[in-house]
XYZ file of C-alpha atoms in Angstrom:
784
model
C -38.539 114.031 -13.057
C -38.341 115.075 -9.503
C -35.289 113.808 -7.349
C -36.604 112.076 -4.109
C -33.767 110.538 -3.121
C -32.356 112.781 -1.014
C -35.574 112.620 1.228
C -34.958 108.807 1.778
C -31.841 107.821 4.021
C -29.594 105.836 2.257
C -29.422 102.994 4.809
C -33.228 102.432 4.153
C -32.480 102.252 0.419
C -29.394 99.687 1.086
C -32.076 97.820 3.359
C -34.676 97.539 0.370
C -32.199 97.021 -2.093
C -30.513 93.875 -0.206
C -34.033 92.710 0.800
C -34.228 88.888 -0.189
C -37.568 89.329 -1.206
C -36.860 91.430 -4.108
C -34.002 88.881 -5.485
C -35.093 85.994 -7.738
C -38.862 85.856 -8.769
C -40.850 88.331 -7.220
C -44.785 88.594 -6.917
C -45.995 92.235 -6.168
C -49.375 91.344 -5.148
C -47.961 88.868 -2.718
C -45.611 91.497 -1.420
C -48.129 94.168 -1.085
C -50.393 91.922 0.928
C -47.979 90.480 3.503
C -46.296 94.493 3.918
C -49.794 95.782 4.807
C -50.454 92.913 7.067
C -47.125 93.029 8.867
C -46.510 96.627 9.214
C -48.532 99.007 11.442
C -47.999 102.172 9.172
C -50.827 103.176 6.552
C -50.775 101.846 3.079
C -49.968 105.379 1.588
C -46.746 105.617 3.868
C -45.663 102.025 2.543
C -46.530 103.275 -1.127
C -44.398 106.346 -0.547
C -41.480 104.241 1.062
C -41.572 102.083 -1.512
C -41.597 104.705 -4.386
C -38.506 106.493 -2.995
C -36.688 103.051 -2.993
C -37.660 102.675 -6.742
C -36.089 106.227 -7.503
C -33.009 105.660 -5.372
C -32.738 102.159 -7.451
C -33.121 103.868 -10.713
C -30.657 106.537 -9.964
C -28.133 104.017 -9.167
C -28.726 102.075 -12.271
C -28.184 104.883 -14.164
C -24.990 105.665 -12.435
C -23.848 102.260 -13.201
C -24.687 102.592 -16.772
C -22.620 105.994 -17.229
C -19.433 104.463 -15.299
C -19.444 101.176 -17.764
C -20.689 103.334 -20.768
C -17.446 102.099 -23.024
C -17.723 98.319 -21.958
C -21.791 98.444 -23.015
C -20.865 100.070 -26.350
C -18.039 97.200 -27.196
C -20.737 94.488 -26.235
C -23.206 96.266 -28.308
C -21.094 96.299 -31.360
C -19.885 92.741 -30.810
C -23.597 91.639 -30.869
C -24.230 93.647 -33.870
C -21.246 91.816 -35.538
C -22.476 88.324 -34.266
C -26.102 88.873 -35.561
C -24.537 89.693 -39.034
C -22.548 86.420 -39.140
C -25.460 84.670 -37.802
C -27.408 85.997 -40.688
C -24.587 84.983 -43.506
C -24.542 81.402 -41.773
C -28.299 80.839 -41.976
C -28.231 81.580 -45.614
C -25.461 79.044 -46.301
C -27.647 76.599 -44.608
C -30.655 77.286 -46.216
C -28.333 76.686 -49.738
C -27.388 73.398 -48.512
C -30.574 72.104 -47.665
C -32.035 73.089 -50.993
C -28.974 70.986 -52.639
C -29.418 68.368 -50.400
C -33.060 68.163 -51.440
C -32.151 68.101 -55.327
C -29.680 65.208 -54.559
C -32.048 63.159 -52.747
C -34.767 63.789 -55.630
C -31.956 62.463 -57.908
C -30.806 59.433 -56.126
C -33.756 58.141 -54.236
C -35.419 56.417 -57.136
C -32.404 54.425 -58.239
C -31.798 53.414 -54.399
C -35.307 51.834 -54.435
C -34.982 50.111 -57.568
C -31.485 48.460 -56.413
C -32.934 47.365 -52.998
C -35.631 45.622 -54.706
C -33.483 43.801 -57.100
C -31.063 42.738 -54.281
C -33.919 41.286 -52.334
C -35.237 39.567 -55.418
C -31.559 38.075 -55.993
C -31.198 36.971 -52.451
C -34.388 35.046 -52.409
C -33.453 33.456 -55.889
C -30.010 32.671 -54.185
C -31.574 31.040 -51.160
C -34.115 28.929 -53.396
C -31.425 27.851 -55.660
C -29.460 26.745 -52.609
C -32.193 25.164 -51.082
C -33.048 23.280 -54.010
C -29.508 22.407 -54.612
C -29.211 20.926 -50.813
C -32.606 19.156 -51.632
C -31.474 17.605 -54.590
C -28.217 16.505 -52.769
C -30.483 15.053 -49.664
C -32.436 13.043 -52.249
C -29.620 11.741 -54.160
C -27.982 10.881 -51.036
C -31.193 9.359 -49.433
C -31.448 7.682 -52.620
C -28.143 5.759 -52.192
C -29.036 4.690 -48.739
C -32.292 3.283 -50.030
C -30.262 1.168 -52.369
C -27.864 0.033 -50.079
C -30.334 -0.920 -47.522
C -32.229 -3.139 -49.967
C -29.253 -5.162 -50.189
C -30.315 -8.561 -49.146
C -27.014 -9.197 -47.158
C -25.041 -6.489 -45.441
C -21.227 -7.241 -44.675
C -18.830 -4.916 -42.464
C -17.925 -3.084 -45.821
C -21.679 -2.366 -46.773
C -22.250 -1.472 -42.972
C -19.216 1.198 -42.801
C -20.678 2.663 -46.324
C -24.073 3.088 -45.064
C -22.628 4.478 -41.852
C -20.808 7.087 -43.742
C -23.527 8.022 -45.885
C -26.093 8.216 -42.765
C -23.363 10.359 -41.168
C -23.257 12.757 -44.306
C -27.117 12.920 -44.357
C -26.963 13.946 -40.643
C -24.390 16.647 -41.329
C -26.610 17.898 -44.121
C -29.324 17.989 -42.043
C -27.543 19.835 -39.197
C -26.203 22.552 -42.243
C -29.747 23.186 -43.618
C -32.878 23.541 -42.515
C -35.390 21.699 -44.691
C -38.253 21.781 -42.603
C -41.446 22.265 -44.390
C -40.449 20.330 -47.648
C -42.424 17.362 -47.334
C -40.082 14.945 -49.606
C -37.377 16.236 -47.261
C -39.085 15.549 -43.793
C -40.131 11.949 -45.303
C -36.255 11.395 -46.236
C -35.417 12.370 -42.655
C -37.702 10.212 -41.468
C -35.954 7.407 -43.346
C -32.626 8.416 -42.561
C -33.622 8.196 -38.716
C -35.177 4.701 -38.925
C -32.047 3.451 -41.265
C -29.553 4.681 -38.630
C -31.462 2.822 -35.970
C -31.270 -0.518 -37.863
C -27.801 0.107 -38.766
C -26.759 1.136 -35.214
C -28.430 -2.143 -33.973
C -26.667 -4.330 -36.759
C -23.144 -2.922 -35.617
C -23.872 -3.061 -32.056
C -24.588 -6.910 -32.718
C -21.525 -7.118 -34.635
C -19.165 -5.706 -32.013
C -20.720 -7.596 -29.315
C -20.085 -10.746 -31.174
C -16.531 -9.704 -32.230
C -15.877 -8.960 -28.627
C -17.194 -12.312 -27.431
C -15.334 -14.136 -29.971
C -12.330 -11.834 -29.502
C -12.374 -11.581 -33.570
C -10.083 -8.488 -34.546
C -11.713 -8.279 -38.214
C -15.167 -7.992 -36.500
C -14.087 -5.495 -33.816
C -12.122 -3.453 -35.881
C -14.752 -3.208 -38.957
C -17.432 -2.567 -36.313
C -15.411 0.332 -34.737
C -14.750 1.697 -38.346
C -18.531 1.820 -38.945
C -19.414 3.588 -35.572
C -16.835 5.993 -35.915
C -18.274 6.661 -39.741
C -21.792 6.727 -38.111
C -20.324 9.243 -35.274
C -21.473 6.825 -32.506
C -18.054 5.344 -31.501
C -17.953 6.853 -27.828
C -21.505 6.178 -26.816
C -21.156 2.505 -28.267
C -18.015 1.821 -26.481
C -19.280 3.102 -23.275
C -22.560 0.893 -23.781
C -20.198 -2.217 -24.479
C -18.367 -1.865 -21.335
C -21.534 -1.234 -19.550
C -23.032 -4.248 -20.992
C -20.332 -6.660 -20.205
C -20.064 -5.135 -16.677
C -23.605 -5.691 -15.925
C -23.384 -9.262 -17.430
C -20.606 -10.308 -14.679
C -22.789 -8.468 -11.971
C -26.086 -10.278 -13.046
C -24.121 -13.534 -13.116
C -22.737 -13.079 -9.402
C -26.188 -11.818 -8.492
C -27.749 -15.055 -9.728
C -25.255 -17.191 -8.278
C -25.414 -15.785 -4.673
C -29.136 -15.485 -4.652
C -30.943 -17.889 -2.440
C -34.140 -17.441 -4.590
C -32.736 -18.178 -7.610
C -30.992 -21.316 -6.356
C -34.393 -22.487 -4.897
C -35.648 -22.379 -8.692
C -32.926 -24.827 -9.539
C -34.125 -27.323 -7.458
C -32.334 -26.616 -4.169
C -34.826 -25.650 -1.216
C -34.293 -22.163 -0.126
C -33.819 -23.402 3.568
C -32.485 -25.973 5.578
C -30.828 -28.088 2.507
C -27.791 -25.607 1.453
C -25.670 -27.241 3.906
C -26.159 -30.679 2.086
C -23.732 -31.992 -0.615
C -26.311 -31.347 -3.340
C -26.886 -27.788 -2.319
C -23.174 -27.095 -2.016
C -22.722 -28.463 -5.515
C -25.476 -26.223 -7.249
C -24.371 -23.137 -5.187
C -20.514 -23.780 -6.301
C -21.579 -24.654 -9.884
C -23.322 -21.086 -10.135
C -20.347 -19.346 -8.598
C -18.119 -21.232 -11.290
C -20.285 -20.178 -13.989
C -20.183 -16.507 -12.843
C -16.331 -16.899 -12.659
C -16.388 -18.146 -16.172
C -18.197 -15.268 -17.146
C -16.158 -12.867 -15.557
C -13.151 -14.426 -17.140
C -14.478 -14.155 -20.683
C -15.696 -10.423 -19.644
C -11.969 -9.593 -18.772
C -10.521 -11.078 -21.856
C -12.955 -9.500 -24.281
C -12.697 -6.131 -22.612
C -8.732 -6.480 -22.980
C -9.012 -7.412 -26.598
C -11.430 -4.405 -27.161
C -8.856 -2.163 -25.959
C -6.132 -3.958 -27.707
C -7.872 -3.448 -31.229
C -8.833 0.310 -30.187
C -4.729 0.612 -29.793
C -3.938 -0.605 -32.975
C -6.782 0.200 -35.270
C -6.629 3.711 -37.001
C -9.189 5.582 -39.241
C -7.607 5.503 -42.655
C -8.552 9.246 -43.382
C -7.289 11.102 -40.386
C -4.883 8.256 -39.482
C -5.760 8.618 -35.690
C -6.118 5.617 -33.437
C -9.345 4.715 -32.484
C -8.312 5.136 -28.766
C -7.225 8.742 -29.042
C -10.373 9.406 -30.824
C -12.493 7.990 -27.975
C -10.172 9.798 -25.514
C -10.847 13.423 -27.067
C -12.792 16.015 -25.050
C -12.118 14.288 -21.513
C -10.843 16.001 -18.685
C -9.272 12.722 -17.265
C -8.049 10.215 -19.481
C -8.955 6.594 -18.578
C -8.452 3.342 -20.505
C -11.493 1.528 -21.651
C -10.247 -1.593 -19.767
C -9.213 0.289 -16.592
C -13.177 1.445 -16.534
C -14.524 -1.933 -17.117
C -11.823 -3.296 -14.385
C -12.895 -0.468 -11.813
C -16.635 -1.036 -12.584
C -16.859 -4.847 -12.580
C -14.788 -5.282 -9.341
C -16.950 -3.023 -7.986
C -19.947 -4.599 -9.029
C -18.838 -8.012 -7.968
C -17.600 -6.424 -4.271
C -21.173 -5.036 -3.624
C -23.046 -8.284 -4.624
C -20.599 -10.164 -2.186
C -21.014 -7.260 0.369
C -24.822 -7.615 0.213
C -24.733 -11.277 0.618
C -22.291 -11.093 3.854
C -24.196 -8.085 5.042
C -26.976 -10.386 6.118
C -27.433 -11.515 9.779
C -27.197 -14.856 8.598
C -28.050 -16.971 5.341
C -27.548 -20.135 3.799
C -25.426 -18.432 0.892
C -23.537 -16.533 3.364
C -22.681 -19.498 5.460
C -21.653 -21.365 2.259
C -19.307 -18.660 1.292
C -17.521 -18.474 4.632
C -17.223 -22.174 5.193
C -16.161 -22.617 1.695
C -14.143 -19.347 1.022
C -11.016 -21.013 0.107
C -12.933 -22.605 -3.041
C -13.984 -19.246 -3.948
C -10.499 -18.052 -3.095
C -9.046 -20.456 -5.610
C -11.625 -19.726 -8.228
C -10.479 -16.077 -8.154
C -6.634 -17.186 -7.958
C -7.002 -19.701 -10.859
C -9.138 -16.779 -13.034
C -6.123 -14.410 -12.414
C -3.647 -16.953 -13.174
C -5.619 -17.401 -16.860
C -6.059 -13.524 -17.460
C -2.341 -12.884 -16.563
C -1.063 -15.450 -19.132
C -3.624 -14.569 -21.773
C -2.934 -10.762 -21.565
C 0.961 -11.361 -21.233
C 2.681 -9.003 -23.589
C 6.394 -9.384 -22.604
C 7.608 -6.507 -20.416
C 4.177 -4.463 -20.524
C 1.510 -6.049 -18.379
C -2.232 -4.924 -18.587
C -2.990 -5.966 -15.044
C -0.725 -3.915 -12.725
C -0.086 -4.361 -8.967
C -2.825 -1.913 -8.121
C -5.402 -3.589 -10.363
C -4.492 -7.106 -8.591
C -4.973 -5.743 -5.391
C -8.421 -4.049 -6.208
C -9.320 -7.340 -7.884
C -8.831 -9.129 -4.489
C -10.493 -6.376 -2.822
C -13.986 -7.683 -4.032
C -13.443 -10.623 -1.547
C -12.153 -8.281 1.221
C -15.415 -8.967 3.248
C -15.834 -12.437 3.431
C -11.928 -12.997 3.357
C -11.545 -10.814 6.468
C -14.481 -12.749 8.413
C -13.305 -15.991 6.989
C -9.707 -15.370 8.572
C -11.035 -14.193 11.783
C -12.812 -17.567 12.123
C -9.792 -19.101 11.364
C -7.787 -17.371 14.034
C -10.870 -17.935 16.430
C -10.793 -21.519 15.668
C -7.003 -21.563 16.378
C -6.925 -19.439 19.289
C -9.617 -21.486 21.028
C -7.427 -24.492 20.925
C -4.302 -22.707 21.803
C -5.440 -20.991 24.935
C -7.157 -24.242 26.051
C -3.576 -25.758 26.067
C -1.745 -22.809 27.093
C -4.375 -20.900 29.317
C -1.655 -18.340 30.570
C -1.119 -16.843 34.051
C -3.217 -17.889 36.916
C -3.734 -21.556 35.627
C -1.764 -24.646 36.902
C -2.904 -26.421 33.995
C -0.211 -28.070 31.717
C -0.893 -28.764 27.899
C -1.943 -32.496 27.397
C -0.977 -34.499 24.634
C -4.801 -34.384 23.130
C -4.338 -30.708 23.281
C -1.136 -30.621 21.352
C -2.685 -33.199 18.884
C -5.641 -31.164 18.329
C -3.686 -27.971 17.837
C -1.399 -29.580 15.260
C -4.343 -31.354 13.742
C -6.110 -27.827 13.496
C -2.771 -26.202 12.208
C -2.454 -28.964 9.342
C -6.395 -28.524 8.291
C -6.063 -24.780 8.143
C -3.069 -25.015 5.974
C -4.740 -27.711 3.965
C -7.734 -25.310 3.312
C -5.520 -22.342 2.716
C -3.782 -24.388 0.047
C -7.115 -24.698 -1.892
C -7.484 -21.271 -1.846
C -4.114 -20.451 -3.745
C -1.065 -18.942 -2.709
C -2.403 -15.428 -1.621
C -4.846 -17.322 0.998
C -2.295 -19.560 1.889
C 0.169 -16.519 2.687
C -2.701 -14.996 4.799
C -3.196 -18.291 6.688
C 0.181 -18.762 7.710
C 0.015 -15.071 8.918
C -2.700 -16.018 11.056
C -0.994 -19.019 12.529
C 2.253 -16.841 12.984
C -0.222 -14.306 15.194
C -1.296 -17.548 17.113
C 2.162 -18.996 17.610
C 2.866 -15.618 19.306
C -0.180 -15.819 21.370
C 1.163 -19.170 22.550
C 4.543 -18.221 23.268
C 3.247 -14.959 25.339
C 0.866 -17.436 27.128
C 3.369 -20.078 27.836
C 5.916 -17.375 29.294
C 3.004 -16.544 31.854
C 2.756 -20.125 32.749
C 6.338 -20.438 33.566
C 7.512 -21.051 37.177
C 9.471 -18.631 39.349
C 13.178 -18.509 38.404
C 13.719 -19.221 42.413
C 12.484 -22.424 41.840
C 14.335 -23.152 38.436
C 18.023 -22.616 39.901
C 17.363 -24.841 42.920
C 19.846 -27.636 43.070
C 18.923 -31.144 44.291
C 16.117 -33.549 42.685
C 13.574 -31.952 39.846
C 11.140 -29.756 41.817
C 7.473 -28.767 40.805
C 8.618 -25.517 39.263
C 11.384 -27.185 37.297
C 9.026 -30.084 36.206
C 6.370 -27.283 34.990
C 8.897 -25.493 32.827
C 10.152 -28.793 31.374
C 6.846 -29.912 30.533
C 5.874 -26.615 28.845
C 9.358 -26.574 26.883
C 8.539 -29.857 25.583
C 5.096 -28.732 24.399
C 6.704 -25.970 22.744
C 9.043 -28.189 21.129
C 6.327 -30.157 19.640
C 4.477 -27.090 18.595
C 7.817 -26.229 16.566
C 8.382 -29.659 15.256
C 4.683 -29.424 13.914
C 5.572 -26.006 12.320
C 9.104 -27.285 10.682
C 6.672 -30.236 9.219
C 4.143 -27.798 7.742
C 6.803 -25.306 6.654
C 8.174 -28.326 4.381
C 4.791 -28.459 2.516
C 4.522 -24.692 2.090
C 5.605 -22.330 -1.026
C 8.896 -20.581 -0.328
C 6.910 -17.294 0.559
C 4.499 -18.709 2.979
C 7.004 -20.734 4.557
C 9.162 -17.692 5.373
C 6.207 -15.802 6.790
C 6.288 -18.720 9.647
C 9.979 -18.473 10.267
C 9.786 -15.325 12.356
C 6.874 -16.783 14.772
C 8.638 -20.161 15.001
C 11.567 -18.543 16.017
C 9.867 -16.833 19.059
C 8.686 -20.427 20.070
C 12.308 -21.403 20.036
C 13.289 -18.524 21.958
C 10.387 -18.892 24.456
C 11.406 -22.462 24.863
C 14.801 -21.422 25.593
C 13.746 -18.747 28.262
C 12.012 -21.551 29.958
C 14.513 -24.027 29.866
C 17.892 -22.021 30.045
C 17.784 -21.109 33.797
C 17.398 -25.213 34.470
C 20.546 -26.070 32.197
C 22.568 -23.086 33.816
C 22.105 -24.037 37.269
C 22.821 -27.882 36.554
C 25.866 -26.729 34.526
C 26.992 -24.621 37.351
C 26.741 -27.605 39.895
C 28.602 -29.859 37.395
C 31.400 -27.265 36.946
C 31.615 -27.183 40.736
C 31.941 -30.997 40.753
C 34.958 -30.877 38.193
C 36.811 -28.385 40.177
C 37.274 -30.827 42.875
C 39.990 -32.372 40.844
C 42.097 -29.851 42.573
C 41.726 -31.728 45.992
C 43.597 -34.856 44.336
C 46.942 -35.760 44.077
C 48.407 -36.489 40.922
C 51.905 -36.036 41.720
C 52.506 -39.194 43.811
C 55.120 -41.552 42.902
C 53.903 -44.524 44.626
C 51.649 -47.306 42.863
C 52.321 -48.678 39.594
C 50.636 -47.983 36.055
C 48.546 -51.308 36.437
C 47.125 -50.047 39.634
C 44.614 -47.581 37.724
C 41.396 -49.384 38.084
C 38.518 -47.003 38.402
C 37.939 -43.298 37.840
C 38.591 -40.527 40.286
C 36.119 -39.810 42.828
C 35.026 -36.435 41.195
C 34.435 -38.480 37.828
C 32.349 -40.998 39.552
C 30.295 -37.932 41.350
C 29.867 -36.029 37.942
C 28.546 -39.439 36.299
C 26.051 -39.876 39.107
C 25.084 -36.169 38.882
C 24.638 -36.583 34.913
C 22.840 -39.875 35.563
C 20.083 -38.142 37.583
C 20.066 -35.156 35.170
C 19.392 -37.749 32.413
C 16.771 -39.193 34.562
C 14.807 -36.368 36.258
C 15.407 -33.683 33.727
C 16.277 -34.649 30.049
C 13.618 -37.555 29.925
C 10.671 -34.696 30.614
C 11.549 -32.506 27.817
C 13.141 -34.466 24.947
C 10.913 -35.067 21.843
C 9.826 -38.607 21.184
C 8.754 -38.017 17.599
C 10.834 -38.301 14.613
C 13.811 -35.948 13.969
C 12.927 -32.984 11.455
C 16.650 -32.366 10.661
C 16.741 -29.292 12.851
C 17.972 -29.567 16.349
C 15.529 -29.009 19.108
C 16.167 -26.225 21.763
C 16.794 -29.154 24.265
C 19.527 -30.663 22.102
C 20.972 -27.544 21.522
C 21.159 -26.693 25.279
C 22.749 -30.319 25.856
C 25.363 -29.541 22.939
C 26.180 -26.374 24.841
C 26.299 -28.191 28.125
C 28.487 -30.754 26.880
C 30.824 -27.971 25.215
C 30.926 -26.261 28.483
C 31.754 -29.384 30.477
C 34.503 -30.563 28.242
C 36.197 -26.854 28.078
C 35.760 -26.649 32.061
C 37.428 -30.282 32.448
C 40.332 -29.055 30.241
C 40.690 -25.969 31.768
C 40.992 -27.442 35.323
C 42.772 -30.406 34.558
C 45.556 -28.122 32.759
C 46.100 -26.436 36.123
C 47.162 -29.736 37.763
C 51.007 -29.514 38.967
C 52.917 -31.629 39.241
C 52.172 -34.909 37.250
C 53.824 -38.104 37.664
C 53.388 -41.071 35.357
C 50.704 -42.751 37.466
C 48.971 -39.363 37.721
C 48.841 -39.250 34.035
C 47.471 -42.683 33.718
C 44.845 -41.579 36.399
C 44.057 -38.430 34.406
C 43.787 -40.549 30.988
C 41.552 -42.990 32.784
C 39.300 -39.945 34.226
C 39.321 -38.609 30.757
C 37.827 -41.680 28.979
C 35.265 -41.961 31.835
C 34.718 -38.557 31.616
C 33.950 -38.932 27.634
C 32.094 -42.123 28.290
C 29.691 -40.181 30.672
C 28.962 -37.660 28.393
C 28.402 -39.958 25.696
C 26.148 -41.945 27.558
C 23.987 -39.319 29.508
C 24.269 -36.430 27.226
C 25.344 -37.090 23.572
C 23.125 -40.100 23.128
C 20.155 -38.102 24.006
C 20.636 -36.032 21.000
C 20.013 -37.234 17.601
C 22.587 -34.762 16.065
C 24.948 -34.884 19.080
C 27.628 -36.826 17.604
C 28.148 -34.397 14.733
C 27.745 -31.314 16.323
C 30.023 -32.182 19.373
C 32.832 -33.588 17.150
C 35.110 -30.515 18.037
C 34.999 -30.477 21.643
C 35.391 -34.437 21.629
C 38.482 -33.726 19.575
C 39.963 -31.651 21.836
C 39.367 -34.161 24.727
C 41.112 -36.480 22.756
C 43.869 -33.957 21.942
C 44.528 -33.472 25.569
C 45.107 -37.269 26.090
C 47.765 -37.242 23.170
C 49.233 -34.079 24.910
C 49.239 -35.966 28.349
C 51.573 -38.678 26.854
C 54.113 -36.817 24.546
C 57.517 -38.530 25.153
C 59.746 -35.863 23.300
C 58.057 -32.162 24.172
C 60.404 -31.145 21.113
C 57.815 -32.786 18.755
C 55.132 -30.696 19.692
C 55.713 -28.207 17.494
C 56.359 -30.324 14.488
C 54.917 -33.759 14.187
C 51.938 -32.945 16.820
C 50.611 -29.756 15.303
C 46.993 -31.188 15.477
C 47.159 -30.634 19.277
C 48.256 -26.941 19.145
C 44.998 -26.527 16.754
C 42.571 -28.537 18.683
C 43.306 -27.113 22.292
C 43.321 -23.766 23.476
C 46.686 -22.139 23.739
C 46.171 -20.966 27.182
C 45.112 -24.301 28.127
C 48.429 -25.848 26.744
C 50.583 -23.440 28.156
C 48.923 -24.178 31.548
C 49.699 -27.787 31.201
C 53.155 -27.262 29.955
C 54.196 -25.551 33.410
C 53.800 -29.331 34.724
C 56.506 -30.265 32.438
C 58.689 -27.294 33.879
C 61.219 -27.608 36.638
C 60.224 -26.888 40.127
C 62.047 -23.510 39.919
C 59.485 -22.180 37.573
C 56.235 -21.650 39.545
C 52.690 -21.964 38.126
C 50.845 -18.520 37.578
C 48.801 -19.205 40.507
C 51.571 -20.025 42.851
C 53.456 -17.102 41.469
C 50.382 -14.883 42.717
C 49.771 -16.725 45.926
C 46.516 -18.242 44.562
C 44.849 -21.559 44.855
C 43.876 -23.236 41.662
C 40.186 -22.306 42.137
C 41.066 -18.806 42.800
C 43.266 -18.364 39.620
C 40.808 -20.451 37.341
C 38.120 -17.633 38.846
C 40.597 -14.785 37.843
C 41.303 -16.452 34.202
C 37.408 -16.441 33.710
C 37.135 -12.710 34.507
C 39.983 -11.619 32.562
C 40.816 -11.318 28.656
C 42.778 -13.712 27.045
C 45.523 -11.179 26.461
C 45.884 -10.559 30.012
C 45.949 -14.226 31.155
C 48.882 -14.832 28.376
C 50.829 -11.644 29.611
C 50.738 -13.119 33.357
C 51.794 -16.374 31.795
C 54.735 -14.874 29.958
C 55.829 -12.679 33.016
C 55.766 -16.017 35.228
C 57.570 -18.130 32.615
C 60.272 -15.499 31.959
C 60.771 -14.739 35.944
C 61.195 -18.476 36.445
C 63.426 -19.345 33.694
C 65.697 -16.539 34.487
C 66.512 -18.399 37.753
C 67.932 -21.231 35.556
C 71.374 -21.565 34.090
C 69.964 -22.739 30.794
C 66.427 -22.926 29.526
C 64.746 -26.446 29.133
C 63.181 -27.213 25.941
C 59.891 -27.021 27.235
C 60.325 -23.078 28.057
C 61.515 -22.536 24.628
C 58.421 -24.198 23.038
C 56.236 -22.411 25.653
C 58.171 -19.015 24.493
C 57.733 -20.071 20.740
C 53.870 -20.266 21.377
C 53.587 -17.084 23.245
C 55.180 -15.197 20.485
C 52.914 -16.860 17.936
C 50.100 -15.412 19.426
């Protein structure tokens, strides 16, 4: 072979070897065609170039083979060894296939026979089981037929039949006997029998529930449990009672149904006959409601105590199985029934107008009374000691059924009362005063609404009193706005227009308060208590209207009493028999009290009989009397010196002062004498103190004087019995009695006692020996 590789440059050979076209799949025809079309050389030149490349490639292959000869020989030997092992493996596989074919030939025939026998046995077993189940069903149905042919079926028979029917149903569910004619006929008979027994049991349960017979209810529940229909039947029974109540109310409140009973649908419902028919139907509906409640309660009671004799489970537990939310049957009935009644009433009240709606509104107390009476019977019948079936939530839901008509009725009550109250007390901007006719109309309306509320029971009564309380608050607010300006109220002199206005308004409020007190005496404790707060507001408003007038007059009376310091009670001239009349300030005070009685008290005191509770005016009279007595004692005790004629004059003034109070103030109050016994005793105690002969007897025999009079007043008076060397507290401090009196009012009792003690000790230090009166005064001070 001619060597040609040296004629071809090595870089060209490498170019050809590394050409991508020679790597992978190669089409020589395609390559040649492209080479001739792309190059400008002749075909012969291309052929020579390719041949040279081929020769160079062959030379390189030979060189690689020689370089790797040892490796190639090792791989060749390994291949020969693998080929030999493969031939041995092939022979072993052929041998194994032969053995497997022989085994298959020996086993296949017995296996086929065994499979056939197995299928035959299975078919025979299924046939036998089908025949056994068929026989069982036939016997079971035969027993059912025998029981069904009994003339009368009692609860035990029905329970037994229910158990047999339940077994037949279980058998049908376990085995499919479809296609067997006798079994299909039996299934049809079982279904028909089950329907008959179900109807009989439902009828027994309904009659037992209506009659509240534990035997009938318990037997029917047991039979229904055996029939596997306890849950649906119980639900059906609850729904039946609910619908019965709802239907009763729908018939009672349906104008068309009422017209069919002989009452014209329009124009006559307001007559007595129409009202009678309506309320008769409502009464029947309430009776059905009551009976249904008691029946539902008794049904639940039996469910709670009755147990299945086999599983020993209570029926109430059985019906609660598989429920996410456990609800007692009575609760379910209660909620549905109340909602049904509410829907019927709301539908009636939702009409713009209607004869039934108007009748319900006008006669709502009667409806509320029926509801409360029914609830009372139910609570009494279902009372089981500490445990109660009707909780507070159930009772509240019970009354919620009436919420629509109740709210509208109470709004009407408030509107009626507000109209009269605002007419009597129009508020700010009106100069009109409440007339006696207005007050009588308001009192009559209060009594009428209370009377209507009493017909509706305690709950409606409480609500009615709450509405009346709201009206009383409105009256108080309006009355405050009607009051006169404070400047007119505190003016002195005769009664002006502003004072007369407040006195008239106050008297009107007193009349209203008296009416409320009378009403409270006729109400139950809870309803009466609900009026206490508003009644107190009325009294407070009355006090606010009258207080400025009484305060200004009390200040005027006190200024007259303080004129006592302008008189001289230490004169020695004259005799005891010459004291014939009271001092000038007492006469002036009597004249002022007379004017106060005629111009003020006569305009605000009640003319009605006493209620046993003092009016605001009476309380203010009591306060005024006590204030005047206290002021007179405080001022008269500051008088110094006092001679025997002076004592007689003071005693005369005290008697006239007491008489003036009795005539002008205390006599105007029906409870004045009892309430003012304390201040009157103080006045009399001072008169005894004024005439004590032996001052040493003050602590022992005259202890009642110390108890009846303020200690400060006693000490002030005892200064009048001291020697002139011992000055009075006001003289020592260079004050007039009026200035000292003002100082005493502005300071505490402790400060006043300290002033008295320091004055007494300073004066007694100037004496060689202490008189008995000084020692008594020191003893009194040390006891405080």
